[in-house]
Amino acid sequence: MALDHAILVSLLEKPGSGYELARRFERSIGYFWTATHQQIYRVLKRMESDGWVDVRDVPQQGRPDKKEYSVAGPGRDALSTWLHEPIEPESVRHDLAVKIRGAAFDDPAALISEVQRHRQAHTERLAHYLAGEARDFGEPPESGPLDAERELQHAVLRGGIAYERMMIAWLDDVLATLGRFRAGQ
Amino acid sequence: MALDHAILVSLLEKPGSGYELARRFERSIGYFWTATHQQIYRVLKRMESDGWVDVRDVPQQGRPDKKEYSVAGPGRDALSTWLHEPIEPESVRHDLAVKIRGAAFDDPAALISEVQRHRQAHTERLAHYLAGEARDFGEPPESGPLDAERELQHAVLRGGIAYERMMIAWLDDVLATLGRFRAGQ
DNA sequence: TGCATCATGTAATCAGTTACATGATTTT
DNA sequence: AAAATCATGTAACTGATTACATGATGCA
């Protein structure tokens, strides 16, 4: 149940409303975890009743009021406990790989455009990550004590970049393989 | 609902029992999709009642009898339909990345051993994939017509290998970053 | 005798997705 | 006037995980 923990980390980085969290899960923390607003509101409600987060009503002008959540002591403790527990190295789940193996029993060449679409999506994500890296980590910080939050966010982003580069290279490999079956062998 | 399709692909590659499928999902097709026997039996039952698979009782000596499943016409059609539908490029879900960003609010150095454990696991998986590649794809096939099943399985395996290599390199990067915070800064 | 492997299942719970629902404000 | 954005929620369903349950055979 790591959605709880992903939300706690995001709220520690910056308190915010359910809506704002949902937006962050489309970017930033969403690079490695996705969640919809329905999930987020449910979890926030549970964490609130468990005393893991505090809520504050924030009136706004020109916008509907919002509830700003921040991490409370017990939430911080729960996160700390989880951080010290070992987790299993997760296994991947690639629909596309199922399709590629399945293509052997259909027309392999028919998959080419689908793989190209995926390659395109990964190229766009890579560009997006690289732009974010240049914007947020382009300049070295004013030399002072090491900023753990910044450095660790950067390390995670570098993981996203490495992942997208690997995927693009692999999809090129797959395209070359599929190309050899053109015209239904 | 791609578990259905993953099972269909696996049964097309070779008919087998629920138990055998569960074993394959621990290796081979499990490189990119996981499923437990409970899930598999449930899906097989549903696909049987939908006429997607045929069942044959196979008596065995020295072992309990088994039910051997194979793909029927409607199952093949359902797979083909799915293969021609576009799917969304899936987003990753990395618990470890949540932990790494969360470590900024705890002791970053305390994560080092956890990251090392993950690095170890990925190193083992890589070795396992490379051994499988040498065993199954080491020698070029007797030159004849291109074997789509074999070539596409190999392409997927190369994806697994690329993924593990990328992860090991990234985890080394993360370890270097965490090391800079030793002694709780 | 006990443990591992082969073989198949049910039940309960938890997590995630999709659909539905409302309402204010701001921009086109 | 319509569409987009901000903001919060409920309900139903599907999928995945965990726990429970049984029973045969083979090996140490």
Coordinates of C-alpha atoms (C1' of nucleotides) in Angstrom, one line a residue:
Chain A
M1 CA 0.0 0.0 0.0
A2 CA 2.6 2.5 -1.1
L3 CA 0.1 5.1 -2.4
D4 CA -0.2 6.2 1.2
H5 CA 3.5 6.7 1.4
A6 CA 3.8 8.4 -1.9
I7 CA 1.2 10.9 -0.7
L8 CA 3.0 11.4 2.6
V9 CA 6.3 12.1 0.7
S10 CA 4.5 14.6 -1.6
L11 CA 2.9 16.4 1.3
L12 CA 6.2 16.6 3.2
E13 CA 7.8 18.1 0.1
K14 CA 4.9 20.6 0.1
P15 CA 1.5 20.6 1.8
G16 CA -1.5 20.8 -0.6
S17 CA -5.1 19.9 -1.4
G18 CA -6.3 16.6 -2.9
Y19 CA -6.7 18.4 -6.2
E20 CA -3.1 19.7 -6.1
L21 CA -1.9 16.2 -5.3
A22 CA -3.8 14.8 -8.2
R23 CA -2.0 17.3 -10.5
R24 CA 1.4 16.3 -9.0
F25 CA 0.6 12.7 -9.7
E26 CA 0.3 13.7 -13.4
R27 CA 3.9 15.1 -13.3
S28 CA 6.7 15.0 -10.8
I29 CA 5.9 12.2 -8.4
G30 CA 3.8 10.7 -11.3
Y31 CA 7.0 9.8 -13.1
F32 CA 7.0 6.7 -11.0
W33 CA 3.6 6.4 -9.5
T34 CA 0.1 7.2 -10.9
A35 CA -3.1 7.9 -9.0
T36 CA -6.4 9.5 -9.8
H37 CA -8.2 12.1 -7.8
Q38 CA -10.7 9.5 -6.6
Q39 CA -8.0 7.3 -5.1
I40 CA -6.3 10.3 -3.6
Y41 CA -9.5 11.7 -1.9
R42 CA -10.2 8.3 -0.5
V43 CA -6.7 7.8 1.0
L44 CA -6.6 11.4 2.3
K45 CA -9.9 10.8 4.2
R46 CA -8.6 7.6 5.7
M47 CA -5.3 9.2 6.7
E48 CA -7.1 12.1 8.2
S49 CA -9.3 9.9 10.4
D50 CA -6.2 8.0 11.4
G51 CA -4.5 11.2 12.4
W52 CA -1.7 10.9 9.8
V53 CA -2.5 14.2 8.3
D54 CA -3.8 17.6 9.4
V55 CA -6.4 19.6 7.4
R56 CA -6.8 23.3 7.2
D57 CA -9.5 25.1 5.3
V58 CA -8.1 27.6 3.0
P59 CA -10.5 30.2 1.6
Q60 CA -9.4 31.5 -1.8
Q61 CA -10.5 34.4 -3.9
G62 CA -11.6 33.7 -7.5
R63 CA -11.5 30.0 -6.8
P64 CA -13.4 27.5 -4.7
D65 CA -12.0 27.0 -1.2
K66 CA -9.7 24.1 -0.7
K67 CA -8.6 21.9 2.1
E68 CA -4.9 21.9 2.6
Y69 CA -3.4 18.7 4.0
S70 CA -0.1 18.5 5.8
V71 CA 1.7 15.5 7.5
A72 CA 1.1 15.1 11.2
G73 CA 3.4 13.3 13.7
P74 CA 1.9 9.8 13.3
G75 CA 2.0 10.1 9.5
R76 CA 5.7 10.9 9.7
D77 CA 6.2 7.9 12.0
A78 CA 4.3 5.6 9.6
L79 CA 6.5 6.8 6.7
S80 CA 9.7 6.3 8.8
T81 CA 8.6 2.8 9.7
W82 CA 8.0 2.0 6.1
L83 CA 11.3 3.5 5.0
H84 CA 13.1 1.1 7.3
E85 CA 11.2 -2.0 6.2
P86 CA 12.6 -3.9 3.2
I87 CA 10.4 -4.1 0.1
E88 CA 10.6 -6.7 -2.7
P89 CA 12.2 -5.5 -5.9
E90 CA 9.1 -5.1 -8.0
S91 CA 8.5 -6.9 -11.2
V92 CA 7.6 -5.1 -14.3
R93 CA 4.3 -5.4 -16.2
H94 CA 4.6 -4.8 -19.9
D95 CA 1.4 -5.1 -22.0
L96 CA 3.5 -4.3 -25.0
A97 CA 5.8 -7.3 -24.4
V98 CA 2.7 -9.6 -24.4
K99 CA 1.7 -8.1 -27.7
I100 CA 5.1 -8.6 -29.2
R101 CA 5.2 -12.3 -28.3
G102 CA 1.6 -12.6 -29.3
A103 CA 2.4 -11.1 -32.7
A104 CA 4.1 -14.4 -33.7
F105 CA 0.5 -15.9 -33.9
D106 CA -0.8 -13.0 -36.0
D107 CA 0.8 -10.7 -38.4
P108 CA 4.1 -9.4 -36.9
A109 CA 4.3 -6.5 -39.3
A110 CA 0.9 -5.2 -38.2
L111 CA 2.5 -4.3 -34.8
I112 CA 5.0 -1.9 -36.4
S113 CA 2.8 1.2 -36.2
E114 CA 1.8 0.4 -32.6
V115 CA 5.4 0.1 -31.5
Q116 CA 6.2 3.3 -33.3
R117 CA 3.4 5.1 -31.4
H118 CA 5.0 3.8 -28.1
R119 CA 8.4 4.9 -29.2
Q120 CA 7.0 8.4 -29.9
A121 CA 5.4 8.6 -26.4
H122 CA 8.7 7.6 -24.8
T123 CA 10.5 10.2 -26.8
E124 CA 8.1 12.9 -25.6
R125 CA 8.4 11.8 -22.0
L126 CA 12.2 11.9 -22.3
A127 CA 12.1 15.4 -23.7
H128 CA 9.8 16.4 -20.9
Y129 CA 12.1 15.0 -18.2
L130 CA 15.1 16.6 -19.8
A131 CA 13.4 19.9 -19.8
G132 CA 12.5 19.5 -16.2
E133 CA 16.1 18.6 -15.4
A134 CA 17.4 21.6 -17.1
R135 CA 14.9 23.9 -15.4
D136 CA 15.1 22.5 -11.8
F137 CA 18.7 21.1 -11.7
G138 CA 20.5 23.0 -14.4
E139 CA 22.4 25.3 -12.2
P140 CA 24.3 24.1 -9.2
P141 CA 22.7 25.3 -5.9
E142 CA 24.3 28.2 -4.0
S143 CA 27.1 26.2 -2.4
G144 CA 25.9 25.4 1.1
P145 CA 25.1 22.2 3.0
L146 CA 24.0 19.4 0.7
D147 CA 20.2 19.6 0.1
A148 CA 19.0 16.1 0.5
E149 CA 15.5 16.8 -0.9
R150 CA 16.9 18.3 -4.1
E151 CA 19.6 15.8 -4.6
L152 CA 17.3 12.8 -4.1
Q153 CA 14.6 14.2 -6.4
H154 CA 17.3 14.6 -9.0
A155 CA 18.5 11.0 -8.6
V156 CA 14.9 9.8 -9.1
L157 CA 14.5 12.0 -12.2
R158 CA 17.8 10.6 -13.6
G159 CA 16.2 7.1 -13.2
G160 CA 13.2 8.3 -15.3
I161 CA 15.6 9.6 -17.9
A162 CA 17.6 6.3 -18.0
Y163 CA 14.3 4.4 -18.3
E164 CA 13.0 6.3 -21.2
R165 CA 16.4 6.1 -23.0
M166 CA 16.5 2.4 -22.5
M167 CA 12.9 2.0 -23.8
I168 CA 13.6 4.0 -26.9
A169 CA 16.7 1.9 -27.7
W170 CA 14.8 -1.3 -27.1
L171 CA 11.8 -0.3 -29.2
D172 CA 14.2 0.5 -32.1
D173 CA 15.6 -3.1 -31.6
V174 CA 12.0 -4.4 -31.7
L175 CA 11.2 -2.4 -34.8
A176 CA 14.2 -3.8 -36.6
T177 CA 13.1 -7.3 -35.6
L178 CA 9.5 -6.8 -36.8
G179 CA 10.8 -5.3 -40.0
R180 CA 12.3 -8.6 -41.0
F181 CA 8.8 -10.1 -41.1
R182 CA 7.3 -7.5 -43.4
A183 CA 4.8 -8.8 -46.0
G184 CA 3.7 -11.6 -43.6
Q185 CA 7.0 -13.5 -44.1
Chain B
M1 CA -7.3 -6.9 -18.7
A2 CA -4.2 -8.2 -20.4
L3 CA -3.8 -11.3 -18.1
D4 CA -6.3 -13.0 -20.3
H5 CA -4.1 -12.2 -23.3
A6 CA -0.9 -13.1 -21.6
I7 CA -2.4 -16.5 -20.8
L8 CA -3.6 -16.9 -24.4
V9 CA -0.1 -16.2 -25.8
S10 CA 1.5 -18.6 -23.4
L11 CA -1.0 -21.3 -24.3
L12 CA -0.4 -20.7 -28.0
E13 CA 3.3 -21.1 -27.5
K14 CA 2.5 -24.4 -25.7
P15 CA -0.7 -25.8 -24.2
G16 CA -0.6 -26.6 -20.5
S17 CA -2.3 -26.8 -17.1
G18 CA -3.0 -24.0 -14.7
Y19 CA -0.2 -25.2 -12.6
E20 CA 2.2 -25.2 -15.5
L21 CA 1.1 -21.7 -16.5
A22 CA 1.7 -20.5 -12.9
R23 CA 5.3 -21.9 -13.2
R24 CA 5.8 -20.1 -16.6
F25 CA 4.6 -16.9 -14.9
E26 CA 7.5 -17.3 -12.5
R27 CA 10.0 -17.4 -15.4
S28 CA 9.7 -16.8 -19.2
I29 CA 6.5 -14.8 -19.6
G30 CA 6.9 -13.7 -16.0
Y31 CA 9.8 -11.5 -17.1
F32 CA 7.2 -8.9 -17.9
W33 CA 4.0 -10.1 -16.3
T34 CA 3.3 -11.8 -13.0
A35 CA 0.3 -13.8 -11.9
T36 CA -0.4 -16.3 -9.1
H37 CA -2.0 -19.6 -9.5
Q38 CA -5.2 -18.3 -7.9
Q39 CA -5.6 -15.6 -10.6
I40 CA -4.7 -18.1 -13.3
Y41 CA -7.3 -20.7 -12.3
R42 CA -10.0 -18.0 -12.1
V43 CA -9.2 -16.6 -15.6
L44 CA -8.9 -20.1 -17.1
K45 CA -12.4 -21.0 -15.7
R46 CA -13.9 -17.9 -17.2
M47 CA -12.2 -18.4 -20.5
E48 CA -13.4 -22.0 -20.6
S49 CA -17.0 -21.0 -20.0
D50 CA -16.6 -18.3 -22.7
G51 CA -15.3 -20.9 -25.2
W52 CA -11.9 -19.2 -25.5
V53 CA -10.0 -22.3 -24.5
D54 CA -10.5 -26.1 -24.7
V55 CA -9.8 -28.5 -21.9
R56 CA -8.5 -32.0 -22.0
D57 CA -8.1 -34.3 -19.0
V58 CA -4.7 -35.8 -19.0
P59 CA -4.1 -38.7 -16.7
Q60 CA -0.5 -39.0 -15.5
Q61 CA 1.5 -41.7 -13.8
G62 CA 3.2 -40.8 -10.6
R63 CA 1.5 -37.5 -10.5
P64 CA -2.0 -36.1 -10.0
D65 CA -4.0 -35.9 -13.2
K66 CA -4.1 -32.5 -14.8
K67 CA -6.3 -30.4 -17.1
E68 CA -4.5 -29.3 -20.3
Y69 CA -5.8 -26.1 -21.7
S70 CA -5.4 -25.0 -25.3
V71 CA -6.6 -22.0 -27.3
A72 CA -9.8 -22.4 -29.2
G73 CA -11.0 -20.4 -32.2
P74 CA -12.8 -17.6 -30.3
G75 CA -9.8 -17.2 -28.0
R76 CA -7.6 -16.7 -31.0
D77 CA -10.0 -14.2 -32.4
A78 CA -10.1 -12.3 -29.1
L79 CA -6.3 -12.2 -29.0
S80 CA -6.1 -11.0 -32.6
T81 CA -8.7 -8.2 -31.9
W82 CA -6.6 -7.1 -28.9
L83 CA -3.4 -7.1 -30.9
H84 CA -4.9 -4.7 -33.4
E85 CA -6.2 -2.3 -30.7
P86 CA -3.8 0.4 -29.6
I87 CA -2.9 0.4 -25.9
E88 CA -1.6 3.2 -23.8
P89 CA 2.1 3.3 -23.1
E90 CA 2.0 2.1 -19.5
S91 CA 3.5 4.2 -16.7
V92 CA 5.9 2.7 -14.2
R93 CA 5.3 2.2 -10.6
H94 CA 8.4 2.2 -8.5
D95 CA 8.1 1.8 -4.7
L96 CA 11.8 2.3 -4.4
A97 CA 11.7 5.7 -6.0
V98 CA 9.1 6.8 -3.4
K99 CA 11.5 5.6 -0.7
I100 CA 14.4 7.5 -2.3
R101 CA 12.5 10.8 -2.3
G102 CA 11.1 10.0 1.2
A103 CA 14.6 9.4 2.5
A104 CA 15.1 13.2 2.4
F105 CA 12.8 13.4 5.4
D106 CA 14.5 10.6 7.3
D107 CA 18.1 9.4 7.3
P108 CA 19.3 9.1 3.7
A109 CA 22.2 6.9 4.6
A110 CA 19.8 4.3 6.2
L111 CA 18.5 3.5 2.7
I112 CA 21.9 2.4 1.4
S113 CA 21.6 -1.3 2.4
E114 CA 18.1 -1.5 1.0
V115 CA 19.3 -0.1 -2.4
Q116 CA 22.2 -2.5 -2.3
R117 CA 19.7 -5.4 -1.8
H118 CA 17.7 -4.3 -4.8
R119 CA 20.9 -3.9 -6.9
Q120 CA 21.8 -7.5 -5.9
A121 CA 18.4 -8.8 -7.0
H122 CA 18.7 -7.0 -10.4
T123 CA 22.2 -8.5 -10.8
E124 CA 20.8 -11.9 -10.2
R125 CA 17.9 -11.4 -12.7
L126 CA 20.3 -10.2 -15.3
A127 CA 22.5 -13.3 -14.9
H128 CA 19.4 -15.4 -15.1
Y129 CA 18.3 -13.7 -18.3
L130 CA 21.8 -13.9 -19.9
A131 CA 22.0 -17.6 -19.1
G132 CA 18.6 -18.1 -20.7
E133 CA 19.7 -16.2 -23.7
A134 CA 22.8 -18.3 -24.1
R135 CA 20.8 -21.5 -23.7
D136 CA 17.9 -20.7 -26.0
F137 CA 19.3 -18.2 -28.5
G138 CA 23.0 -18.9 -28.4
E139 CA 23.2 -20.8 -31.6
P140 CA 21.7 -19.5 -34.8
P141 CA 18.8 -21.6 -35.9
E142 CA 19.2 -24.1 -38.8
S143 CA 18.9 -21.6 -41.6
G144 CA 15.4 -21.8 -43.0
P145 CA 12.4 -19.5 -42.9
L146 CA 12.5 -16.9 -40.2
D147 CA 11.0 -18.2 -37.0
A148 CA 8.7 -15.4 -35.7
E149 CA 8.0 -17.0 -32.4
R150 CA 11.7 -17.5 -31.6
E151 CA 12.8 -14.1 -32.9
L152 CA 10.0 -12.2 -31.0
Q153 CA 10.7 -14.1 -27.8
H154 CA 14.3 -13.1 -28.1
A155 CA 13.4 -9.5 -28.7
V156 CA 11.4 -9.5 -25.5
L157 CA 14.2 -11.1 -23.6
R158 CA 16.6 -8.5 -24.9
G159 CA 14.2 -5.9 -23.4
G160 CA 14.4 -7.6 -20.0
I161 CA 18.2 -7.6 -20.2
A162 CA 18.3 -3.9 -21.2
Y163 CA 16.0 -3.1 -18.3
E164 CA 18.1 -4.9 -15.7
R165 CA 21.3 -3.3 -17.0
M166 CA 19.7 0.1 -16.8
M167 CA 18.4 -0.5 -13.3
I168 CA 21.9 -1.7 -12.0
A169 CA 23.5 1.4 -13.5
W170 CA 20.8 3.7 -12.0
L171 CA 21.1 2.0 -8.6
D172 CA 24.8 2.7 -8.6
D173 CA 24.0 6.3 -9.3
V174 CA 21.6 6.3 -6.4
L175 CA 24.2 4.7 -4.1
A176 CA 26.7 7.4 -5.0
T177 CA 24.2 10.1 -4.2
L178 CA 23.1 8.5 -0.9
G179 CA 26.8 8.1 0.1
R180 CA 27.2 11.8 0.1
F181 CA 24.8 12.1 3.0
R182 CA 26.6 9.5 5.2
A183 CA 26.6 10.3 8.9
G184 CA 23.2 12.1 8.6
Q185 CA 24.9 15.2 7.2
Chain C
dT1 C1' 8.1 -39.4 9.2
dG2 C1' 8.5 -35.1 7.2
dC3 C1' 9.4 -32.1 3.4
dA4 C1' 9.1 -30.8 -1.5
dT5 C1' 6.7 -31.0 -5.7
dC6 C1' 2.5 -31.5 -8.4
dA7 C1' -2.2 -30.2 -8.8
dT8 C1' -6.6 -27.6 -8.1
dG9 C1' -9.5 -24.8 -6.0
dT10 C1' -12.5 -21.1 -2.5
dA11 C1' -13.0 -16.9 0.2
dA12 C1' -11.9 -12.5 1.9
dT13 C1' -9.8 -8.4 1.4
dC14 C1' -7.5 -4.6 -0.7
dA15 C1' -6.2 -1.6 -4.5
dG16 C1' -7.3 0.6 -8.8
dT17 C1' -10.4 2.1 -12.5
dT18 C1' -14.5 3.9 -14.5
dA19 C1' -18.7 6.2 -14.2
dC20 C1' -21.5 9.5 -12.1
dA21 C1' -22.3 13.9 -9.7
dT22 C1' -22.0 18.8 -8.4
dG23 C1' -20.8 23.6 -8.5
dA24 C1' -18.0 27.9 -8.8
dT25 C1' -15.0 30.8 -11.7
dT26 C1' -12.3 32.1 -15.7
dT27 C1' -11.3 32.3 -20.4
dT28 C1' -12.6 32.2 -25.3
Chain D
dA1 C1' -22.9 30.8 -24.4
dA2 C1' -19.7 27.3 -24.1
dA3 C1' -15.5 25.3 -22.7
dA4 C1' -11.7 24.9 -19.5
dT5 C1' -9.9 24.9 -14.9
dC6 C1' -10.4 24.5 -9.9
dA7 C1' -12.4 21.8 -6.3
dT8 C1' -14.5 17.7 -4.0
dG9 C1' -16.8 13.9 -3.6
dT10 C1' -19.8 8.8 -4.1
dA11 C1' -20.7 4.2 -6.2
dA12 C1' -19.9 0.3 -8.8
dC13 C1' -17.0 -2.7 -10.7
dT14 C1' -12.8 -5.1 -11.8
dG15 C1' -8.4 -6.9 -10.8
dA16 C1' -4.8 -8.4 -7.6
dT17 C1' -3.2 -10.2 -3.3
dT18 C1' -3.4 -13.0 0.8
dA19 C1' -5.2 -16.6 3.5
dC20 C1' -7.2 -20.9 3.7
dA21 C1' -7.9 -25.7 2.1
dT22 C1' -7.2 -30.4 0.2
dG23 C1' -4.8 -34.3 -1.4
dA24 C1' -1.5 -37.4 -4.1
dT25 C1' 3.3 -38.8 -5.0
dG26 C1' 8.4 -39.0 -4.4
dC27 C1' 12.5 -38.5 -2.0
dA28 C1' 15.6 -38.2 2.1

